[in-house]
Coordinates of C-alpha atoms and ligand atoms in Angstrom, one line a residue:
X1 CA -0.4 0.4 0.3
X2 CA 2.6 2.3 1.4
X3 CA 4.3 1.0 -2.2
X4 CA 1.1 2.0 -4.3
X5 CA 2.6 2.2 -7.9
X6 CA 1.1 5.1 -10.6
X7 CA -1.1 2.8 -12.6
X8 CA 0.7 3.4 -15.8
X9 CA 4.4 3.4 -16.8
X10 CA 7.1 5.3 -15.2
X11 CA 7.6 8.5 -17.3
X12 CA 11.2 8.8 -15.9
X13 CA 13.0 6.1 -14.3
X14 CA 12.7 6.4 -10.5
X15 CA 9.2 7.3 -11.3
X16 CA 7.3 5.3 -8.5
X17 CA 4.0 6.5 -6.6
X18 CA 4.2 10.4 -7.4
X19 CA 2.0 9.8 -10.3
X20 CA -0.9 9.1 -7.3
X21 CA -0.4 13.2 -6.5
X22 CA 0.2 14.7 -9.6
X23 CA -1.2 12.4 -12.5
X24 CA 1.0 9.7 -14.5
X25 CA 0.9 11.2 -18.3
X26 CA -0.9 14.2 -20.7
X27 CA -4.6 12.6 -21.5
X28 CA -5.3 9.6 -18.8
X29 CA -7.9 9.8 -16.9
X30 CA -5.4 10.5 -13.7
X31 CA -4.5 13.3 -15.4
X32 CA -7.4 14.5 -15.4
X33 CA -7.9 14.2 -11.9
X34 CA -4.7 15.3 -10.4
X35 CA -5.3 18.8 -12.0
X36 CA -5.9 21.0 -8.7
X37 CA -2.9 19.6 -7.4
X38 CA -0.6 20.8 -9.8
X39 CA -2.3 24.1 -9.8
X40 CA -1.0 24.6 -6.9
X41 CA 2.3 22.9 -7.0
X42 CA 3.0 25.5 -10.7
X43 CA 2.7 28.4 -8.0
X44 CA 5.8 26.4 -5.7
X45 CA 7.5 27.1 -9.9
X46 CA 6.9 23.2 -11.1
X47 CA 6.6 23.5 -14.6
X48 CA 5.5 21.1 -17.2
X49 CA 8.0 18.6 -17.4
X50 CA 8.1 18.8 -13.7
X51 CA 5.1 16.2 -13.5
X52 CA 7.4 13.6 -15.3
X53 CA 9.7 12.9 -12.3
X54 CA 10.3 11.1 -9.6
X55 CA 9.8 13.4 -6.6
X56 CA 12.5 13.5 -3.7
X57 CA 11.5 14.6 0.0
X58 CA 14.4 16.0 1.4
X59 CA 13.9 15.9 5.6
X60 CA 15.8 19.6 6.7
X61 CA 16.8 19.2 10.4
X62 CA 17.3 22.7 10.5
X63 CA 17.6 25.0 13.8
X64 CA 20.1 28.6 14.2
X65 CA 19.9 27.2 17.6
X66 CA 22.8 24.5 17.8
X67 CA 25.5 23.8 15.9
X68 CA 24.7 20.6 15.6
X69 CA 22.2 21.8 12.7
X70 CA 22.7 24.9 11.7
X71 CA 24.6 23.7 8.5
X72 CA 21.8 22.0 7.1
X73 CA 19.5 24.6 4.9
X74 CA 23.2 24.9 2.7
X75 CA 23.5 20.9 2.4
X76 CA 19.4 20.5 1.6
X77 CA 20.4 23.2 -0.7
X78 CA 23.1 21.7 -2.3
X79 CA 21.1 18.0 -2.3
X80 CA 18.0 19.7 -4.1
X81 CA 20.6 20.8 -6.6
X82 CA 21.4 17.9 -7.3
X83 CA 18.8 16.1 -7.3
X84 CA 17.5 18.3 -9.8
X85 CA 20.7 17.4 -12.2
X86 CA 20.0 14.0 -12.3
X87 CA 16.4 14.4 -13.1
X88 CA 13.9 15.2 -10.0
X89 CA 12.1 17.4 -8.2
X90 CA 13.0 17.6 -4.2
X91 CA 10.7 19.3 -2.0
X92 CA 11.6 20.4 1.1
X93 CA 10.6 20.0 4.9
X94 CA 11.4 20.3 8.0
X95 CA 11.8 18.7 11.9
X96 CA 11.9 20.8 15.8
X97 CA 15.6 19.6 16.5
X98 CA 16.7 19.5 20.5
X99 CA 19.9 20.3 21.3
X100 CA 20.7 17.8 24.0
X101 CA 24.2 19.6 24.8
X102 CA 22.2 22.6 25.6
X103 CA 19.4 21.6 26.8
X104 CA 20.8 19.3 29.4
X105 CA 20.1 19.5 32.8
X106 CA 16.9 22.7 31.9
X107 CA 13.6 20.9 32.0
X108 CA 13.0 21.2 28.2
X109 CA 15.7 18.6 28.3
X110 CA 12.6 15.8 28.4
X111 CA 11.6 16.9 25.2
X112 CA 14.9 15.1 23.6
X113 CA 14.6 11.7 23.0
X114 CA 11.0 13.0 22.7
X115 CA 12.0 14.4 19.8
X116 CA 14.1 11.1 17.8
X117 CA 10.4 9.8 18.0
X118 CA 8.7 13.7 16.5
X119 CA 11.1 13.6 14.2
X120 CA 10.4 10.5 11.9
X121 CA 6.8 10.9 12.7
X122 CA 7.0 14.5 10.9
X123 CA 9.1 13.0 8.2
X124 CA 6.4 10.0 8.3
X125 CA 3.5 12.4 7.4
X126 CA 5.2 14.9 5.3
X127 CA 6.6 12.1 2.8
X128 CA 3.8 9.5 3.6
X129 CA 1.2 12.7 2.6
X130 CA 3.0 13.6 -0.8
X131 CA 2.8 10.6 -1.3
X132 CA 7.0 11.4 -3.2
X133 CA 8.9 8.8 -4.5
X134 CA 12.4 9.1 -3.0
X135 CA 13.3 9.9 0.5
X136 CA 16.6 11.5 2.0
X137 CA 16.6 12.5 5.3
X138 CA 20.1 14.4 7.1
X139 CA 20.5 13.6 10.8
X140 CA 22.7 15.9 13.0
X141 CA 22.8 16.0 16.6
X142 CA 21.9 13.3 18.7
X143 CA 17.7 12.4 18.2
X144 CA 17.9 13.7 14.5
X145 CA 20.1 10.5 13.5
X146 CA 17.9 8.2 14.6
X147 CA 14.6 9.9 14.0
X148 CA 15.6 10.7 10.3
X149 CA 16.9 6.7 10.1
X150 CA 13.3 5.5 11.4
X151 CA 10.8 6.7 9.2
X152 CA 12.8 5.3 6.2
X153 CA 12.5 1.8 8.1
X154 CA 9.0 2.5 9.3
X155 CA 7.1 2.7 5.3
X156 CA 10.2 0.4 4.0
X157 CA 10.9 3.8 2.0
X158 CA 13.2 3.9 -1.2
X159 CA 15.9 6.4 0.2
X160 CA 19.3 7.6 2.4
X161 CA 19.8 9.0 5.2
X162 CA 22.9 11.7 5.1
X163 CA 25.0 12.6 8.5
X164 CA 26.2 17.0 8.8
X165 CA 29.1 15.9 10.3
X166 CA 30.7 16.5 13.3
X167 CA 32.0 19.7 14.7
X168 CA 36.2 20.3 14.6
X169 CA 38.1 20.9 17.9
X170 CA 38.0 23.4 19.6
X171 CA 40.6 26.0 21.6
X172 CA 43.7 27.1 21.6
X173 CA 45.4 23.7 21.1
X174 CA 42.4 22.4 19.8
X175 CA 41.4 20.2 21.8
X176 CA 38.8 21.3 23.8
X177 CA 34.6 20.2 22.8
X178 CA 31.2 20.3 24.6
X179 CA 32.2 17.9 27.2
X180 CA 35.2 20.1 28.3
X181 CA 32.7 22.4 29.6
X182 CA 30.4 19.8 31.1
X183 CA 33.5 19.1 33.1
X184 CA 34.7 22.9 34.0
X185 CA 31.7 22.9 35.6
X186 CA 31.9 20.5 38.5
X187 CA 36.0 21.8 38.8
X188 CA 35.5 25.2 39.2
X189 CA 32.8 24.0 41.9
X190 CA 36.2 21.9 43.3
X191 CA 37.8 25.3 42.8
X192 CA 40.7 23.5 40.5
X193 CA 40.1 26.2 37.7
X194 CA 39.6 30.0 37.9
X195 CA 36.3 32.1 36.5
X196 CA 38.9 33.4 34.3
X197 CA 39.8 29.4 33.0
X198 CA 36.3 28.6 32.9
X199 CA 35.2 31.6 30.5
X200 CA 38.2 30.6 28.2
X201 CA 36.8 27.4 27.0
X202 CA 33.3 28.7 27.4
X203 CA 34.5 30.5 24.3
X204 CA 36.0 28.1 22.5
X205 CA 34.8 24.9 23.0
X206 CA 32.3 24.7 20.0
X207 CA 34.5 26.6 17.1
X208 CA 31.4 26.3 13.9
X209 CA 28.5 24.2 13.2
X210 CA 28.7 20.5 12.9
X211 CA 27.5 17.8 15.5
X212 CA 29.6 16.9 19.9
X213 CA 33.5 15.7 18.0
X214 CA 34.0 12.4 20.3
X215 CA 32.8 9.0 20.2
X216 CA 29.4 10.7 21.3
X217 CA 26.1 9.4 20.1
X218 CA 26.2 11.6 17.1
X219 CA 28.8 9.6 15.6
X220 CA 28.0 6.7 16.8
X221 CA 24.4 6.9 15.1
X222 CA 26.3 8.5 12.0
X223 CA 29.2 5.9 12.3
X224 CA 25.9 3.1 12.4
X225 CA 23.8 4.3 10.1
X226 CA 27.3 4.0 7.2
X227 CA 27.0 0.3 8.4
X228 CA 23.7 -0.4 8.8
X229 CA 24.5 0.5 4.7
X230 CA 21.8 3.4 4.7
X231 CA 24.8 5.8 4.6
X232 CA 27.4 6.3 1.9
X233 CA 30.5 5.4 3.0
X234 CA 32.6 8.4 3.5
X235 CA 30.0 10.0 5.5
X236 CA 29.7 9.4 8.9
X237 CA 34.0 11.0 9.1
X238 CA 34.1 14.1 7.4
X239 CA 33.6 17.2 9.4
X240 CA 30.8 19.7 8.4
X241 CA 32.4 22.5 8.6
X242 CA 35.4 24.3 8.1
X243 CA 37.7 27.5 11.7
X244 CA 36.6 29.4 8.7
X245 CA 32.6 28.6 8.9
X246 CA 32.3 27.3 5.8
X247 CA 30.9 23.8 5.3
X248 CA 33.9 21.8 3.9
X249 CA 34.1 20.3 0.2
X250 CA 33.8 16.9 1.6
X251 CA 29.5 17.3 3.2
X252 CA 28.7 19.0 0.1
X253 CA 30.2 16.2 -2.3
X254 CA 28.4 13.4 0.5
X255 CA 25.3 15.6 -0.7
X256 CA 26.0 14.5 -4.0
X257 CA 26.6 10.6 -3.5
X258 CA 24.0 11.2 -1.4
X259 CA 21.2 12.1 -4.3
X260 CA 22.9 9.1 -6.3
X261 CA 22.9 6.3 -4.1
X262 CA 18.9 7.6 -4.1
X263 CA 18.9 7.5 -7.4
X264 CA 20.8 4.3 -8.1
X265 CA 17.3 2.1 -4.7
X266 CA 15.4 4.2 -7.3
X267 CA 16.3 2.6 -10.8
X268 CA 16.5 -0.4 -9.1
X269 CA 13.7 -0.6 -6.7
X270 CA 16.0 -0.8 -3.3
X271 CA 14.3 0.1 -0.3
X272 CA 15.3 0.4 3.1
X273 CA 14.8 -3.0 4.9
X274 CA 16.5 -4.8 1.1
X275 CA 19.8 -3.1 2.3
X276 CA 18.7 -3.5 6.8
X277 CA 18.6 -6.9 7.5
X278 CA 19.0 -8.6 10.6
X279 CA 23.0 -9.5 9.4
X280 CA 23.2 -5.1 8.5
X281 CA 21.6 -4.2 12.3
X282 CA 24.7 -7.6 13.5
X283 CA 27.1 -5.2 11.4
X284 CA 25.9 -2.0 12.7
X285 CA 26.7 -3.2 16.7
X286 CA 30.4 -4.3 15.5
X287 CA 31.0 -1.0 14.5
X288 CA 29.6 0.4 17.0
X289 CA 31.6 -1.9 19.2
X290 CA 34.3 -1.7 17.2
X291 CA 34.1 2.2 17.4
X292 CA 33.3 2.8 21.3
X293 CA 29.7 3.8 20.9
X294 CA 27.4 5.8 23.4
X295 CA 24.9 3.7 25.7
X296 CA 22.8 5.6 23.3
X297 CA 23.4 3.5 20.3
X298 CA 21.3 0.4 22.9
X299 CA 18.5 2.3 22.5
X300 CA 18.5 3.9 18.9
X301 CA 19.5 0.2 17.1
X302 CA 16.8 -1.3 19.1
X303 CA 14.2 1.2 17.7
X304 CA 16.0 1.2 14.5
X305 CA 15.3 -2.9 14.1
X306 CA 11.6 -2.1 15.2
X307 CA 10.6 0.1 12.9
X308 CA 13.0 -2.7 10.4
X309 CA 10.5 -5.3 11.8
X310 CA 14.0 -6.8 12.5
X311 CA 13.5 -8.7 15.5
X312 CA 16.7 -7.4 17.7
X313 CA 16.2 -7.6 21.7
X314 CA 18.8 -6.0 24.0
X315 CA 20.1 -10.0 25.4
X316 CA 21.6 -10.2 21.3
X317 CA 23.0 -6.2 21.2
X318 CA 24.8 -8.0 24.6
X319 CA 25.5 -10.9 22.6
X320 CA 26.6 -9.8 19.5
X321 CA 28.0 -6.3 20.8
X322 CA 30.3 -8.4 23.0
X323 CA 32.4 -10.4 20.7
X324 CA 34.3 -6.9 19.5
X325 CA 37.6 -5.3 21.4
X326 CA 37.1 -1.8 21.8
X327 CA 39.2 -0.8 19.2
X328 CA 38.7 3.4 19.2
X329 CA 40.7 5.7 20.5
X330 CA 38.4 8.2 21.1
X331 CA 36.7 10.8 23.7
X332 CA 35.0 10.6 26.4
X333 CA 37.3 7.9 27.2
X334 CA 40.1 8.4 25.3
X335 CA 41.7 11.0 22.7
X336 CA 40.6 11.8 19.6
X337 CA 37.6 13.1 17.8
X338 CA 35.6 11.9 14.4
X339 CA 38.1 14.8 12.4
X340 CA 41.2 12.5 13.6
X341 CA 39.1 9.2 12.4
X342 CA 39.1 10.9 9.2
X343 CA 42.1 11.9 8.9
X344 CA 43.3 8.3 8.7
X345 CA 40.7 7.1 6.0
X346 CA 37.5 7.3 8.1
X347 CA 35.0 4.6 8.5
X348 CA 35.0 2.8 5.8
X349 CA 39.1 1.7 7.0
X350 CA 38.0 0.7 10.3
X351 CA 35.1 -1.5 8.7
X352 CA 37.5 -3.3 6.2
X353 CA 40.2 -3.7 9.3
X354 CA 36.9 -5.9 10.5
X355 CA 35.6 -7.7 7.3
X356 CA 39.0 -8.8 6.1
X357 CA 39.0 -10.2 10.1
X358 CA 36.0 -12.1 10.1
X359 CA 33.3 -9.7 12.0
X360 CA 31.3 -8.5 9.3
X361 CA 28.9 -9.4 6.6
X362 CA 29.7 -8.8 3.5
X363 CA 27.2 -9.3 1.7
X364 CA 24.7 -6.8 2.6
X365 CA 23.0 -4.8 0.4
X366 CA 24.0 -0.7 0.3
X367 CA 22.8 2.1 -0.6
X368 CA 25.2 2.8 -3.3
X369 CA 23.6 -0.6 -4.8
X370 CA 26.0 -1.9 -4.1
X371 CA 27.6 -4.5 -1.1
X372 CA 29.3 -3.6 2.5
X373 CA 32.6 -5.4 0.6
X374 CA 32.2 -4.1 -2.2
X375 CA 32.6 -0.9 -1.1
X376 CA 35.6 -1.1 1.1
X377 CA 37.3 -3.4 -1.7
X378 CA 39.7 -0.3 -2.7
X379 CA 40.5 0.1 0.8
X380 CA 44.0 -1.6 1.7
X381 CA 43.7 -5.1 4.6
X382 CA 46.0 -3.3 7.0
X383 CA 45.1 -0.3 9.1
X384 CA 46.7 1.9 8.1
X385 CA 50.2 2.6 9.8
X386 CA 51.7 5.1 12.4
X387 CA 48.4 6.2 13.4
X388 CA 46.6 5.4 17.0
X389 CA 43.3 6.7 16.3
X390 CA 42.4 2.8 15.5
X391 CA 44.0 0.0 16.9
X392 CA 44.3 -3.4 15.1
X393 CA 42.6 -6.6 16.8
X394 CA 45.7 -7.8 17.8
X395 CA 46.1 -5.0 19.9
X396 CA 43.1 -3.5 20.7
X397 CA 42.2 -0.5 23.7
X398 CA 40.0 -3.2 25.6
X399 CA 39.8 -7.3 24.8
X400 CA 35.6 -8.4 24.0
X401 CA 32.8 -7.6 26.4
X402 CA 35.4 -4.3 28.0
X403 CA 32.8 -1.6 26.6
X404 CA 29.0 -2.0 26.5
X405 CA 26.8 -4.5 28.7
X406 CA 23.5 -5.5 29.7
X407 CA 23.1 -6.1 33.3
X408 CA 20.3 -8.2 35.0
X409 CA 19.5 -8.2 38.6
X410 CA 17.5 -7.7 41.5
X411 CA 17.4 -4.3 40.2
X412 CA 17.3 -4.6 36.8
X413 CA 15.2 -7.4 36.2
X414 CA 14.7 -6.3 32.4
X415 CA 18.5 -5.1 32.1
X416 CA 20.5 -2.5 32.9
X417 CA 22.8 -1.3 30.3
X418 CA 27.1 0.0 31.2
X419 CA 29.8 1.3 29.4
X420 CA 33.6 0.6 30.3
X421 CA 35.0 1.3 27.7
X422 CA 37.6 -0.3 28.3
X423 CA 38.0 0.2 32.5
X424 CA 39.5 -2.7 34.2
X425 CA 35.8 -1.7 36.8
X426 CA 35.5 -5.6 37.9
X427 CA 32.9 -4.8 40.8
X428 CA 31.8 -1.9 43.0
X429 CA 29.8 -2.0 46.2
X430 CA 28.1 0.5 47.9
X431 CA 25.9 2.1 50.0
X432 CA 23.1 3.7 47.8
X433 CA 22.6 7.4 47.7
X434 CA 19.3 7.9 46.4
X435 CA 17.5 11.2 44.9
X436 CA 14.5 11.6 42.9
X437 CA 15.7 13.8 40.5
X438 CA 18.7 14.6 38.8
X439 CA 19.1 17.8 40.4
X440 CA 18.3 16.8 43.7
X441 CA 22.0 14.8 43.0
X442 CA 23.7 16.9 40.9
X443 CA 23.2 19.6 44.2
X444 CA 24.4 16.7 46.3
X445 CA 27.9 16.4 44.5
X446 CA 28.7 20.0 44.2
X447 CA 28.5 20.6 48.1
X448 CA 30.2 17.6 49.2
X449 CA 28.1 15.0 50.0
X450 CA 28.7 11.9 48.1
X451 CA 32.3 10.2 48.7
X452 CA 34.2 7.4 47.7
X453 CA 32.4 4.3 47.1
X454 CA 28.7 5.1 46.7
X455 CA 25.9 4.1 45.1
X456 CA 24.5 7.1 43.7
X457 CA 20.8 6.1 42.7
X458 CA 19.1 8.7 40.4
X459 CA 15.5 8.0 39.6
X460 CA 12.1 8.8 38.8
X461 CA 14.2 9.7 35.3
X462 CA 13.0 7.1 32.7
X463 CA 10.9 7.2 29.4
X464 CA 7.8 7.6 31.2
X465 CA 9.1 8.9 34.7
X466 CA 10.7 12.0 33.7
X467 CA 8.6 11.8 30.5
X468 CA 11.3 11.3 28.0
X469 CA 14.1 9.6 29.8
X470 CA 16.4 13.0 29.7
X471 CA 20.5 12.1 29.4
X472 CA 22.5 12.9 31.6
X473 CA 26.2 14.4 31.5
X474 CA 25.9 16.8 34.4
X475 CA 26.5 14.3 36.9
X476 CA 28.9 12.2 36.1
X477 CA 30.7 14.9 34.3
X478 CA 30.3 17.1 38.4
X479 CA 32.1 13.7 39.6
X480 CA 34.8 13.4 37.0
X481 CA 35.7 16.9 37.8
X482 CA 35.7 16.6 42.0
X483 CA 37.9 13.9 40.6
X484 CA 35.4 11.0 42.0
X485 CA 35.2 9.7 39.1
X486 CA 36.0 6.4 39.5
X487 CA 35.2 5.9 43.2
X488 CA 31.6 6.8 42.8
X489 CA 28.9 4.4 40.9
X490 CA 26.3 6.0 38.8
X491 CA 22.8 3.9 38.8
X492 CA 19.9 5.9 37.1
X493 CA 16.9 4.4 34.8
X494 CA 18.0 7.7 32.7
X495 CA 19.5 8.3 30.1
X496 CA 23.6 9.3 30.0
X497 CA 25.0 11.6 27.6
X498 CA 27.1 9.9 25.3
X499 CA 30.2 12.3 26.5
X500 CA 29.9 10.4 30.1
X501 CA 32.2 8.9 31.7
X502 CA 33.1 7.2 34.9
X503 CA 31.0 4.2 36.8
X504 CA 27.5 4.7 34.9
X505 CA 25.1 2.4 34.5
X506 CA 21.4 3.6 32.8
X507 CA 18.2 2.1 31.7
X508 CA 17.4 -0.1 34.4
X509 CA 14.9 -1.1 33.9
X510 CA 12.1 -1.3 34.9
X511 CA 12.1 2.0 35.7
X512 CA 10.8 3.7 38.8
X513 CA 7.6 5.5 37.7
X514 CA 6.1 2.1 37.2
X515 CA 7.0 0.6 40.0
X516 CA 10.5 -1.3 38.8
X517 CA 12.4 -2.1 41.8
X518 CA 14.5 0.4 41.6
X519 CA 11.8 2.0 43.3
X520 CA 12.4 0.2 46.2
X521 CA 15.4 1.6 47.5
X522 CA 16.1 2.9 50.2
X523 CA 19.2 5.3 51.6
X524 CA 22.3 3.1 52.3
X525 CA 21.0 -0.4 50.9
X526 CA 23.9 -2.3 49.4
X527 CA 24.0 -2.3 46.0
X528 CA 26.2 -4.7 44.3
X529 CA 27.8 -4.1 40.4
X530 CA 29.7 -7.3 39.5
X531 CA 30.6 -7.2 36.2
X532 CA 31.6 -10.5 35.7
X533 CA 28.6 -11.7 36.7
X534 CA 27.1 -8.8 34.1
X535 CA 24.4 -8.6 37.6
X536 CA 22.9 -5.4 39.6
X537 CA 21.8 -6.2 42.7
X538 CA 20.4 -5.0 45.8
X539 CA 22.5 -7.4 48.5
X540 CA 20.7 -8.3 51.7
X541 CA 16.9 -7.2 51.8
X542 CA 14.9 -10.2 52.2
X543 CA 11.7 -10.7 50.6
X544 CA 9.5 -9.8 53.4
X545 CA 11.1 -6.3 53.4
X546 CA 10.8 -5.8 49.5
X547 CA 7.3 -6.7 50.1
X548 CA 6.8 -3.8 52.8
X549 CA 7.7 -1.3 50.5
X550 CA 6.8 -2.4 47.4
X551 CA 3.2 -1.8 49.8
X552 CA 3.5 1.3 50.9
X553 CA 5.9 2.3 47.4
X554 CA 3.3 5.5 45.6
X555 CA 5.0 6.4 42.6
X556 CA 6.7 10.3 42.2
X557 CA 5.0 12.0 39.9
X558 CA 5.9 14.5 38.1
X559 CA 3.7 16.9 35.7
X560 CA 3.3 16.4 31.8
X561 CA 1.5 18.1 29.3
X562 CA 1.1 18.6 25.5
X563 CA 3.4 15.9 24.0
X564 CA 5.0 15.3 27.1
X565 CA 1.5 14.1 27.9
X566 CA 1.5 12.2 25.0
X567 CA 4.4 10.4 25.4
X568 CA 4.2 8.9 28.3
X569 CA 0.4 7.0 27.2
X570 CA 2.6 5.5 24.3
X571 CA 6.4 4.7 25.2
X572 CA 7.6 1.7 26.2
X573 CA 10.4 0.6 28.0
X574 CA 13.9 1.9 27.1
X575 CA 15.2 -1.8 27.1
X576 CA 12.4 -1.8 24.0
X577 CA 14.0 1.4 22.2
X578 CA 11.8 3.7 24.1
X579 CA 9.4 3.2 20.6
X580 CA 6.4 4.6 20.3
X581 CA 4.6 2.5 17.8
X582 CA 3.7 -1.1 17.7
X583 CA 4.3 -3.6 15.4
X584 CA 1.7 -4.1 12.3
Ligands
FES1 FE1 23.9 17.5 19.1 FE2 26.0 17.0 21.1 S1 24.5 18.3 21.0 S2 25.2 16.1 18.8
MG2 MG1 23.1 13.1 24.0

């Protein structure tokens, strides 16, 4: 039904369904019926010949509110020009954008994860309403990436995703990013830096357009888009803009390559679900884990698989991901940013190394019309010499099973996610310090009330509870800033920013709002995190004590109206990707 055909011969190759909007060809009965629609389209500069061209939706999450997406309008223009050149007709539209970096720590942050599904809905709405033939979706900031990939899969569209690219490193020594600014807050409160130093970081951390620079969520998801085959091979590594504030030539080339890939898919009838198969999802998880991606990848990959109707559980994510050594040396756990990966050949270099060593399925079809293996054919088998951005499989940054893991136990019967990024941590045991909101926890950290060994529990911050599962960076950044990053564990039903580091366990399921065990914790309960056993448990609580607490439990209700109220009604647990749509 979504792929309704023109009912007549396709006049231009790739015109698969837009005849429903504008008619199939002059003189045909459906042509007469569509006269009013063509009359309106002529007012937006459609000419006679345009009605016989494939229509391409260009979904552009432009906003001048955040560097991540500040250049999207220009990318959309380059894409539109190329579509015209290839004999198509672009239809442009916008979507909301919520920058985590800017909204984190404010009530507005509750809209961040919500925006992922809203963006997907906006794109679906526009593309399906206009019966366009092809779909190009742009994404820059964390949520605009999965939000832009989901609709490709949801309706099995013929479409390609393009990442806007990451930001260059900032500061006089080109070693700062927005995470430096977050960590500077904790450092200032601990008097480790001065007001002047804080201001210097604020002024120079973000030097232009582009998404956050490290292996945070945006770069993780952009890499996943390439590994899935839904984005052109070099697009994840190419940075957005120069220090002079111009969109890079590489990124403009990505725009043209993306359009060319789309036309290949249109000509050959290649749809998104033909590309994003179960094997492609396995590839995506492997590449994200080797890179050192963010915990949000778990959430978003589960949501993407749901849209693709590919069965994939959080346990399978763990099984696939924990076979993969950590090869990238990126921030937040190490030193490099995406621009450094690009310098040595980008994501394809990492993928080739994984492919020749048997970690990837090479026969997966991609948006270029070629297989994954064919896309990587010209890349040498060996990693480039004289670089340590990507380490070889035989000398990894960390062995398999030391990056993102899924833990279970009486505190998280349906799973929780920990990001180790190679940390040697095997066990952490300590008293629960319980907070019902992120802000209460931050106040306690900044006031010096959190001590070595504590387990900082932040609850009622889950998908339904907050609602919107706001992303956190401030608590872990404040702990790092105070020098407690390796001594205090953070446990939450909320999420962590991809820029976080420390001992962090997020996405605890079931969440507090629905009465999960995390809701029943009390100050001082002994929590045991055992990495070897993959468990997170509360020790020493008898079943009568659990029952007593359950009987007395009342949820903490955080008010929500409008979109947030709607979201609370629909959202499913983080262990299911916090999806808001049901299977068909
Ligand atoms: Fe947009 Fe980091 S805030 S990518
Ligand atoms: Mg984020």
